[in-house]
Tab-separated table of C-alpha atoms in Angstrom:
chain	number	residue	atom	x	y	z
A	16	MET	CA	-195.241	42.539	60.709
A	17	THR	CA	-194.568	39.047	59.423
A	18	ASN	CA	-194.301	36.336	62.080
A	19	PRO	CA	-192.048	33.552	60.661
A	20	GLY	CA	-192.695	31.319	63.670
A	21	MET	CA	-196.446	31.373	63.098
A	22	ILE	CA	-196.074	30.696	59.381
A	23	ILE	CA	-193.742	27.732	59.950
A	24	GLY	CA	-195.956	26.355	62.710
A	25	MET	CA	-199.043	26.632	60.524
A	26	ALA	CA	-197.222	24.905	57.646
A	27	LEU	CA	-196.280	21.994	59.904
A	28	LEU	CA	-199.866	21.786	61.155
A	29	GLY	CA	-201.110	21.682	57.563
A	30	LEU	CA	-198.616	18.917	56.810
A	31	ALA	CA	-199.925	16.820	59.691
A	32	LEU	CA	-203.591	17.461	58.949
A	33	GLY	CA	-203.114	16.812	55.241
A	34	THR	CA	-202.625	13.110	55.895
A	35	GLN	CA	-205.889	12.981	57.833
A	36	VAL	CA	-207.665	14.885	55.071
A	37	ASN	CA	-206.690	12.125	52.630
A	38	ARG	CA	-207.773	9.554	55.189
A	39	ALA	CA	-211.210	11.191	55.359
A	40	ILE	CA	-211.503	11.529	51.573
A	41	TYR	CA	-211.048	7.815	50.982
A	42	GLY	CA	-212.619	6.619	54.236
A	43	LEU	CA	-215.869	8.615	54.135
A	44	ALA	CA	-216.471	7.968	50.452
A	45	TRP	CA	-219.507	5.987	49.315
A	46	LYS	CA	-217.099	3.247	48.265
A	47	PRO	CA	-214.217	3.394	50.753
A	48	ARG	CA	-210.889	2.597	49.160
A	49	PRO	CA	-207.829	1.147	50.950
A	50	ILE	CA	-205.627	4.014	49.806
A	51	GLY	CA	-202.945	5.469	52.024
A	52	PRO	CA	-201.082	4.341	55.125
A	53	TRP	CA	-203.975	5.077	57.492
A	54	ARG	CA	-206.368	2.727	55.717
A	55	THR	CA	-206.360	-1.068	56.068
A	56	PRO	CA	-204.392	-2.246	53.003
A	57	ALA	CA	-205.916	-4.498	50.386
A	58	GLN	CA	-205.203	-8.202	50.741
A	59	GLU	CA	-203.055	-8.152	47.611
A	60	ALA	CA	-200.931	-5.263	48.924
A	61	ALA	CA	-197.660	-5.617	50.769
A	62	GLY	CA	-197.363	-4.587	54.389
A	63	ARG	CA	-196.910	-0.990	55.405
A	64	HIS	CA	-193.466	0.479	56.090
A	65	TRP	CA	-192.761	3.153	58.660
A	66	SER	CA	-191.775	5.515	55.856
A	67	ASP	CA	-195.273	5.194	54.325
A	68	TYR	CA	-196.653	7.268	57.190
A	69	LEU	CA	-194.496	10.279	56.376
A	70	PRO	CA	-196.559	13.086	54.820
A	71	VAL	CA	-196.002	13.629	51.070
A	72	ILE	CA	-192.805	11.540	50.977
A	73	GLY	CA	-194.672	8.401	52.006
A	74	TRP	CA	-196.638	8.463	48.752
A	75	LEU	CA	-193.447	7.903	46.795
A	76	GLY	CA	-193.094	4.541	48.504
A	77	LEU	CA	-196.782	3.765	48.064
A	78	ARG	CA	-196.293	3.909	44.306
A	79	ARG	CA	-195.770	0.160	44.585
A	80	GLU	CA	-199.558	-0.209	44.893
A	81	SER	CA	-200.234	1.431	41.526
A	82	VAL	CA	-201.127	-1.959	40.091
A	83	LEU	CA	-204.035	-2.111	42.568
A	84	HIS	CA	-205.301	1.486	42.503
A	85	GLY	CA	-204.292	2.729	39.070
A	86	SER	CA	-201.252	4.339	37.558
A	87	GLY	CA	-200.396	7.634	39.228
A	88	TYR	CA	-203.074	7.228	41.914
A	89	TRP	CA	-200.611	8.537	44.499
A	90	VAL	CA	-200.104	11.910	42.793
A	91	ARG	CA	-203.387	13.512	43.877
A	92	PRO	CA	-203.150	12.668	47.592
A	93	ALA	CA	-199.549	13.889	47.630
A	94	LEU	CA	-200.635	17.156	46.016
A	95	VAL	CA	-203.511	17.474	48.492
A	96	GLU	CA	-201.054	17.299	51.386
A	97	LEU	CA	-198.771	19.857	49.735
A	98	ALA	CA	-201.760	22.126	49.135
A	99	MET	CA	-202.721	21.896	52.812
A	100	VAL	CA	-199.196	23.003	53.743
A	101	ALA	CA	-199.419	25.992	51.391
A	102	CYS	CA	-202.937	26.948	52.522
A	103	PHE	CA	-202.167	26.737	56.233
A	104	ALA	CA	-198.962	28.724	55.774
A	105	GLY	CA	-200.957	31.306	53.804
A	106	ILE	CA	-203.526	31.591	56.592
A	107	GLY	CA	-200.710	32.096	59.093
A	108	TYR	CA	-199.206	34.810	56.893
A	109	TRP	CA	-202.477	36.662	56.321
A	110	VAL	CA	-203.421	36.587	59.983
A	111	SER	CA	-199.979	37.504	61.307
A	112	THR	CA	-199.605	40.405	58.873
A	113	ASP	CA	-203.190	41.594	59.350
A	114	ARG	CA	-203.828	41.152	55.592
A	115	VAL	CA	-207.356	39.833	56.219
A	116	LEU	CA	-208.409	43.098	57.828
A	117	PRO	CA	-209.197	46.253	55.891
A	118	ALA	CA	-207.498	48.503	58.426
A	119	GLY	CA	-205.705	48.454	61.730
A	120	THR	CA	-203.024	46.183	63.142
A	121	LEU	CA	-203.302	43.384	65.648
A	122	GLU	CA	-201.888	43.950	69.103
A	123	ALA	CA	-200.400	41.397	71.463
A	124	SER	CA	-203.583	41.387	73.530
A	125	ASP	CA	-205.564	40.267	70.469
A	126	TRP	CA	-203.837	36.875	70.271
A	127	SER	CA	-206.231	34.903	72.481
A	128	THR	CA	-209.398	36.775	71.494
A	129	VAL	CA	-208.921	37.350	67.752
A	130	VAL	CA	-205.890	35.637	66.185
A	131	LEU	CA	-206.110	32.141	67.699
A	132	PRO	CA	-209.929	31.874	67.306
A	133	ARG	CA	-209.679	33.000	63.694
A	134	LEU	CA	-206.933	30.480	62.977
A	135	VAL	CA	-208.940	27.632	64.502
A	136	THR	CA	-212.142	28.636	62.698
A	137	TRP	CA	-210.661	29.177	59.259
A	138	CYS	CA	-208.424	26.103	59.364
A	139	GLY	CA	-211.308	23.923	60.502
A	140	LEU	CA	-213.469	25.225	57.652
A	141	LEU	CA	-210.662	24.668	55.138
A	142	VAL	CA	-210.267	21.017	56.195
A	143	LEU	CA	-214.009	20.381	55.896
A	144	LEU	CA	-214.220	22.068	52.491
A	145	THR	CA	-211.293	20.046	51.152
A	146	VAL	CA	-212.804	16.726	52.209
A	147	ALA	CA	-216.225	17.658	50.801
A	148	THR	CA	-214.722	18.875	47.517
A	149	PHE	CA	-212.811	15.726	46.619
A	150	ILE	CA	-215.551	13.323	47.697
A	151	ASP	CA	-218.040	15.295	45.612
A	152	LEU	CA	-215.664	15.336	42.648
A	153	ASP	CA	-215.209	11.567	42.889
A	154	GLU	CA	-218.781	10.486	43.540
A	155	GLN	CA	-221.044	13.564	43.296
A	156	THR	CA	-222.135	13.074	46.896
A	157	ILE	CA	-221.310	14.885	50.132
A	158	PRO	CA	-221.395	12.780	53.313
A	159	ASP	CA	-223.429	13.985	56.276
A	160	GLN	CA	-220.468	13.145	58.499
A	161	VAL	CA	-218.749	16.209	57.032
A	162	THR	CA	-221.577	18.727	56.893
A	163	ILE	CA	-223.424	17.878	60.113
A	164	SER	CA	-220.270	17.612	62.206
A	165	GLY	CA	-218.941	20.772	60.588
A	166	THR	CA	-222.107	22.726	61.335
A	167	LEU	CA	-222.071	21.699	64.988
A	168	LEU	CA	-218.394	22.682	65.184
A	169	ALA	CA	-219.172	26.084	63.656
A	170	LEU	CA	-221.919	26.747	66.207
A	171	VAL	CA	-219.640	25.858	69.115
A	172	LEU	CA	-216.811	28.028	67.773
A	173	ALA	CA	-219.192	30.947	67.215
A	174	ALA	CA	-220.359	30.790	70.831
A	175	VAL	CA	-216.887	30.315	72.321
A	176	PHE	CA	-214.995	32.631	69.936
A	177	PRO	CA	-217.501	35.272	68.748
A	178	LEU	CA	-214.702	37.579	67.562
A	179	SER	CA	-213.688	34.990	64.966
A	180	ARG	CA	-216.536	36.092	62.672
A	181	MET	CA	-215.711	37.787	59.351
A	182	PRO	CA	-213.963	41.129	60.058
A	183	VAL	CA	-215.218	44.496	58.825
A	184	VAL	CA	-214.417	48.141	59.570
A	185	LEU	CA	-217.158	49.968	61.453
A	186	ASP	CA	-216.714	53.519	62.709
A	187	GLY	CA	-212.992	53.367	62.075
A	188	SER	CA	-212.353	50.159	64.031
A	189	VAL	CA	-212.163	46.500	63.058
A	190	GLN	CA	-215.138	44.488	64.343
A	191	PRO	CA	-216.660	41.086	63.609
A	192	LEU	CA	-219.558	41.024	61.148
A	193	LEU	CA	-222.416	39.963	63.414
A	194	VAL	CA	-226.203	39.951	63.011
A	195	THR	CA	-226.295	43.653	63.855
A	196	THR	CA	-223.706	46.311	64.566
A	197	PRO	CA	-222.406	45.962	68.152
A	198	GLY	CA	-223.763	48.794	70.272
A	199	LEU	CA	-226.778	49.223	67.978
A	200	ASP	CA	-228.539	46.021	68.996
A	201	PRO	CA	-232.320	45.948	68.375
A	202	PRO	CA	-234.492	45.053	71.383
A	203	TRP	CA	-235.355	41.616	70.019
A	204	LEU	CA	-231.733	40.454	69.774
A	205	PHE	CA	-231.254	39.612	73.461
A	206	GLY	CA	-234.933	39.108	74.263
A	207	ILE	CA	-237.340	36.212	73.942
A	208	ARG	CA	-237.819	36.884	70.263
A	209	GLY	CA	-234.131	36.339	69.485
A	210	LEU	CA	-234.156	33.172	71.579
A	211	LEU	CA	-237.160	31.811	69.691
A	212	TYR	CA	-235.443	32.528	66.384
A	213	ALA	CA	-232.407	30.538	67.496
A	214	LEU	CA	-234.411	27.603	68.869
A	215	ALA	CA	-236.550	27.452	65.714
A	216	ILE	CA	-233.541	27.485	63.361
A	217	HIS	CA	-231.775	24.695	65.221
A	218	GLY	CA	-234.938	22.619	65.498
A	219	LEU	CA	-235.832	23.003	61.823
A	220	TRP	CA	-232.279	22.101	60.808
A	221	CYS	CA	-232.462	18.864	62.806
A	222	MET	CA	-235.913	18.151	61.395
A	223	ALA	CA	-234.698	18.666	57.825
A	224	LEU	CA	-231.968	16.083	58.392
A	225	MET	CA	-234.374	13.407	59.596
A	226	PRO	CA	-235.447	10.668	57.149
A	227	LYS	CA	-238.962	11.431	55.985
A	228	THR	CA	-241.486	10.940	53.199
A	229	CYS	CA	-243.419	13.988	51.990
A	230	THR	CA	-246.558	13.807	49.876
A	231	CYS	CA	-249.743	15.846	49.616
A	232	ARG	CA	-251.521	13.382	47.354
A	233	HIS	CA	-254.301	12.870	49.904
A	234	GLY	CA	-254.390	16.418	51.239
A	235	VAL	CA	-252.085	18.719	53.164
A	236	GLY	CA	-253.282	17.580	56.598
A	237	LYS	CA	-252.715	13.885	55.907
A	238	GLY	CA	-249.452	14.721	54.201
A	239	ILE	CA	-248.144	16.469	57.319
A	240	ARG	CA	-249.233	13.583	59.572
A	241	TYR	CA	-247.649	11.067	57.228
A	242	MET	CA	-244.415	13.076	57.162
A	243	PHE	CA	-244.100	13.097	60.967
A	244	ALA	CA	-244.995	9.389	61.105
A	245	SER	CA	-242.264	8.597	58.577
A	246	MET	CA	-239.759	10.578	60.655
A	247	ILE	CA	-240.534	8.604	63.812
A	248	ARG	CA	-240.698	5.207	62.115
A	249	PRO	CA	-237.239	3.653	61.630
A	250	ALA	CA	-236.078	4.165	58.055
A	251	ARG	CA	-235.651	1.030	55.984
A	252	ARG	CA	-232.373	0.671	54.163
A	253	SER	CA	-232.988	0.183	50.471
A	254	ARG	CA	-230.635	-2.273	48.788
A	255	THR	CA	-230.906	-0.372	45.527
A	256	THR	CA	-230.153	3.084	46.893
A	257	ARG	CA	-226.836	4.652	46.042
A	258	ASP	CA	-226.786	6.582	49.283
A	259	ARG	CA	-224.298	5.019	51.636
A	260	TRP	CA	-225.125	7.674	54.219
A	261	PRO	CA	-228.825	7.276	55.123
A	262	ARG	CA	-230.239	10.240	56.990
A	263	PRO	CA	-229.279	9.974	60.671
A	264	ALA	CA	-231.840	8.196	62.829
A	265	ALA	CA	-234.558	10.359	64.325
A	266	THR	CA	-233.532	9.381	67.852
A	267	ARG	CA	-229.976	10.594	67.376
A	268	LEU	CA	-231.114	13.838	65.785
A	269	ALA	CA	-233.632	14.316	68.581
A	270	VAL	CA	-230.733	14.103	71.041
A	271	VAL	CA	-228.784	16.628	68.936
A	272	ALA	CA	-231.803	18.937	68.948
A	273	ILE	CA	-232.316	18.724	72.715
A	274	VAL	CA	-228.629	19.191	73.543
A	275	GLY	CA	-228.475	22.071	71.073
A	276	TRP	CA	-231.509	23.763	72.612
A	277	LEU	CA	-229.950	23.482	76.072
A	278	GLY	CA	-226.727	24.992	74.758
A	279	ILE	CA	-228.641	27.824	73.084
A	280	LEU	CA	-230.489	28.556	76.325
A	281	LEU	CA	-227.188	28.639	78.222
A	282	VAL	CA	-225.523	31.045	75.787
A	283	TRP	CA	-228.664	33.221	75.694
A	284	TRP	CA	-228.592	33.383	79.489
A	285	LEU	CA	-224.910	34.420	79.395
A	286	SER	CA	-225.897	37.068	76.810
A	287	GLY	CA	-223.346	39.591	75.590
A	288	ILE	CA	-221.002	38.985	72.678
A	289	TYR	CA	-221.269	35.195	73.064
A	290	TRP	CA	-224.979	35.212	72.262
A	291	HIS	CA	-224.351	37.647	69.444
A	292	GLY	CA	-221.812	35.270	67.891
A	293	LEU	CA	-224.008	32.166	68.233
A	294	LEU	CA	-227.056	33.897	66.764
A	295	THR	CA	-224.910	35.089	63.857
A	296	ALA	CA	-223.880	31.502	63.128
A	297	LEU	CA	-227.468	30.247	63.376
A	298	MET	CA	-228.658	32.980	61.015
A	299	GLY	CA	-225.880	31.972	58.628
A	300	LEU	CA	-226.986	28.335	58.844
A	301	ALA	CA	-230.560	29.323	58.004
A	302	GLY	CA	-229.603	31.734	55.230
A	303	GLY	CA	-227.168	29.400	53.492
A	304	GLY	CA	-229.465	26.382	53.628
A	305	LEU	CA	-232.544	28.350	52.591
A	306	VAL	CA	-230.910	29.743	49.450
A	307	VAL	CA	-230.030	26.304	48.055
A	308	TRP	CA	-233.295	24.727	49.205
A	309	THR	CA	-235.287	27.420	47.412
A	310	VAL	CA	-233.397	26.760	44.188
A	311	ARG	CA	-234.021	23.014	44.613
A	312	LEU	CA	-237.774	23.586	44.938
A	313	VAL	CA	-237.868	25.889	41.915
A	314	SER	CA	-235.877	23.463	39.764
A	315	ARG	CA	-238.137	20.577	40.780
A	316	TRP	CA	-241.218	22.583	39.761
A	317	SER	CA	-239.730	23.705	36.462
A	318	LEU	CA	-237.660	20.658	35.451
A	319	GLY	CA	-239.327	17.872	37.408
A	320	ARG	CA	-236.067	17.137	39.269
A	321	GLU	CA	-233.745	18.890	41.690
A	322	ALA	CA	-230.878	20.795	40.115
A	323	MET	CA	-228.818	20.336	43.298
A	324	GLY	CA	-228.664	17.572	45.861
A	325	PHE	CA	-229.533	17.743	49.534
A	326	GLY	CA	-225.821	17.568	50.279
A	327	ASP	CA	-225.456	21.015	48.690
A	328	VAL	CA	-228.101	22.319	51.112
A	329	THR	CA	-226.280	21.014	54.163
A	330	LEU	CA	-222.925	22.157	52.745
A	331	LEU	CA	-223.929	25.811	52.273
A	332	ALA	CA	-225.713	25.703	55.639
A	333	MET	CA	-222.404	24.635	57.205
A	334	ILE	CA	-220.546	27.362	55.324
A	335	GLY	CA	-223.105	29.932	56.482
A	336	ALA	CA	-222.629	28.827	60.086
A	337	PHE	CA	-218.910	29.561	59.714
A	338	VAL	CA	-218.989	32.833	57.754
A	339	GLY	CA	-222.490	34.275	58.337
A	340	TRP	CA	-225.514	34.578	56.055
A	341	LYS	CA	-224.255	37.599	54.114
A	342	ALA	CA	-221.000	35.921	53.139
A	343	ALA	CA	-222.925	32.686	52.393
A	344	VAL	CA	-225.140	34.546	49.910
A	345	LEU	CA	-222.028	35.932	48.214
A	346	VAL	CA	-220.615	32.405	48.059
A	347	PHE	CA	-223.756	31.100	46.364
A	348	PHE	CA	-223.795	33.769	43.665
A	349	LEU	CA	-220.032	33.545	43.025
A	350	ALA	CA	-220.077	29.734	42.841
A	351	PRO	CA	-220.861	29.609	39.077
A	352	LEU	CA	-217.666	31.587	38.407
A	353	ALA	CA	-215.731	29.046	40.446
A	354	GLY	CA	-217.417	26.342	38.348
A	355	VAL	CA	-215.265	27.283	35.360
A	356	VAL	CA	-212.100	26.430	37.306
A	357	VAL	CA	-213.518	23.274	38.894
A	358	GLY	CA	-215.025	22.077	35.613
A	359	LEU	CA	-211.743	22.401	33.743
A	360	LEU	CA	-209.877	20.686	36.580
A	361	GLN	CA	-212.349	17.803	36.616
A	362	LEU	CA	-212.253	17.453	32.825
A	363	VAL	CA	-208.453	17.275	32.797
A	364	THR	CA	-208.079	14.894	35.757
A	365	THR	CA	-211.071	12.564	35.330
A	366	ARG	CA	-212.329	13.159	31.750
A	367	ARG	CA	-215.853	13.398	33.190
A	368	THR	CA	-218.318	16.024	32.033
A	369	GLU	CA	-220.838	15.562	34.871
A	370	MET	CA	-220.300	18.360	37.335
A	371	ALA	CA	-221.206	18.572	41.020
A	372	PHE	CA	-222.131	21.895	42.617
A	373	GLY	CA	-220.406	21.257	45.946
A	374	PRO	CA	-216.846	22.002	44.735
A	375	TYR	CA	-218.102	25.299	43.286
A	376	LEU	CA	-219.394	26.312	46.700
A	377	CYS	CA	-216.155	25.273	48.395
A	378	LEU	CA	-213.920	27.151	45.962
A	379	ALA	CA	-216.159	30.230	46.082
A	380	THR	CA	-215.976	30.153	49.893
A	381	VAL	CA	-212.180	30.228	49.786
A	382	GLY	CA	-212.322	33.065	47.269
A	383	VAL	CA	-214.709	35.101	49.418
A	384	MET	CA	-212.485	34.633	52.473
A	385	LEU	CA	-209.324	35.638	50.602
A	386	ALA	CA	-210.888	38.684	48.955
A	387	TRP	CA	-213.144	39.587	51.879
A	388	PRO	CA	-211.922	43.143	52.680
A	389	ALA	CA	-212.085	44.331	49.054
A	390	LEU	CA	-215.265	42.395	48.346
A	391	TRP	CA	-217.182	43.631	51.372
A	392	HIS	CA	-216.103	47.268	51.476
A	393	GLY	CA	-215.906	47.611	47.720
A	394	TYR	CA	-219.294	46.150	46.758
A	395	ALA	CA	-221.190	43.983	49.216
A	396	ALA	CA	-221.617	46.464	52.069
A	397	ASP	CA	-223.559	48.882	49.851
A	398	VAL	CA	-225.699	46.069	48.457
A	399	PHE	CA	-226.666	44.650	51.847
A	400	ALA	CA	-227.384	48.172	53.104
A	401	MET	CA	-230.463	48.083	50.863
A	402	GLY	CA	-232.238	46.066	53.563
A	403	TRP	CA	-235.463	44.354	52.523
A	404	VAL	CA	-234.728	45.040	48.862
A	405	ILE	CA	-232.305	42.085	48.983
A	406	PRO	CA	-234.976	39.387	49.634
A	407	GLY	CA	-237.114	40.971	46.921
A	408	LEU	CA	-234.302	40.835	44.394
A	409	PHE	CA	-233.573	37.222	45.335
A	410	ALA	CA	-237.236	36.268	44.967
A	411	ALA	CA	-237.392	37.970	41.574
A	412	GLY	CA	-234.225	36.182	40.474
A	413	VAL	CA	-235.588	32.812	41.610
A	414	CYS	CA	-238.844	33.411	39.715
A	415	LEU	CA	-236.947	34.359	36.567
A	416	MET	CA	-234.752	31.287	36.916
A	417	GLY	CA	-237.807	29.069	37.374
A	418	GLY	CA	-239.454	30.531	34.275
A	419	MET	CA	-236.267	30.106	32.277
A	420	LEU	CA	-235.842	26.460	33.337
A	421	PHE	CA	-239.507	25.708	32.676
A	422	THR	CA	-239.274	27.240	29.198
A	423	TRP	CA	-236.137	25.260	28.500
A	424	SER	CA	-237.831	22.021	29.593
A	425	LEU	CA	-240.707	22.756	27.191
A	426	ILE	CA	-238.323	23.438	24.321
A	427	ARG	CA	-236.332	20.298	25.058
A	428	GLY	CA	-239.506	18.235	25.283
A	429	ALA	CA	-240.785	19.619	21.994
A	430	GLY	CA	-237.472	18.878	20.328
A	431	ALA	CA	-237.463	15.302	21.642
A	432	SER	CA	-241.034	14.623	20.481
A	433	SER	CA	-240.313	15.889	16.989
């Protein structure tokens, strides 16, 4: 049954958060811009009025700064705030009416354990995806402040609210999609083996984020030693680099790794559904990041350059931590379809033909979440039931893609030489 109070409350929350989404879009960009009431205005701009801080309406008054930021610059941020209102109201409607579940209805006792955790998780993911999308559209970069903070948030939410995972119907009841079916847990899940999996995933994620130099020019052994030495040595900031967000310092990431390991040990000791939820998020982090990283390696071998940036790796890893590795894989393979929509939108709004992959992933994530019941029970459940056939199919697809890209590079090189 529809809950008007929840829908209105969610719409108001989206209205309030929309202003902060715009603040993050222009504040976390590679070239921060003094756009909006929450940013320090340019010296040439007039002072701020109290009405400028009103969501959506305030942008009508900020039209006076069009001479500084471009004609119609205020339209997009106003539309972003309106879109956040619509999206948050939609989430409230789908959750309150049980539309996101394939069967069953929510009871009053499910509010604190299912409804509220799902609202917090999905709204948090939506905010992060929106910020990442528009920064990537503007500058073809995704800041680590978004993806790293978002991943840590996803891990905490998974441990605290394990029932907020993607819902599926198992044995006639609605349950969260975890690593394994609840009640059919393999022995390794709650044992030392499961703990080692979790510790290794978190440690490797922190290690991947550290600044490092990798080369095997003088042998694998020396290359590994040089890589670890470059991670420990403070990274020098290059004046010519376009990256405004250098990889976080090794010391800070070491602290993140240690604190994360302690948290993993605590949740593992508590066991039960909390450990199940955290391990699901960690598996999603590993699965999402590994898919994009594999494609990056294949494209570098075949084309001599990465087809996707490292920001895409951390972005899909964050998405996987929120939705699980199975949904993250679906997001990756549906992203090219979303690229048609994003590409047309970018062409119309910016006249640019260069296309970033991050917005595809974000839009595909929203699509997977909206169509989750039909997508999972109509197609994906049968596919993932094939077990180890899935990695084999992915490996075969990656090999075919690598061969195709390598052949294309040869043809392009032959055409250029002639």
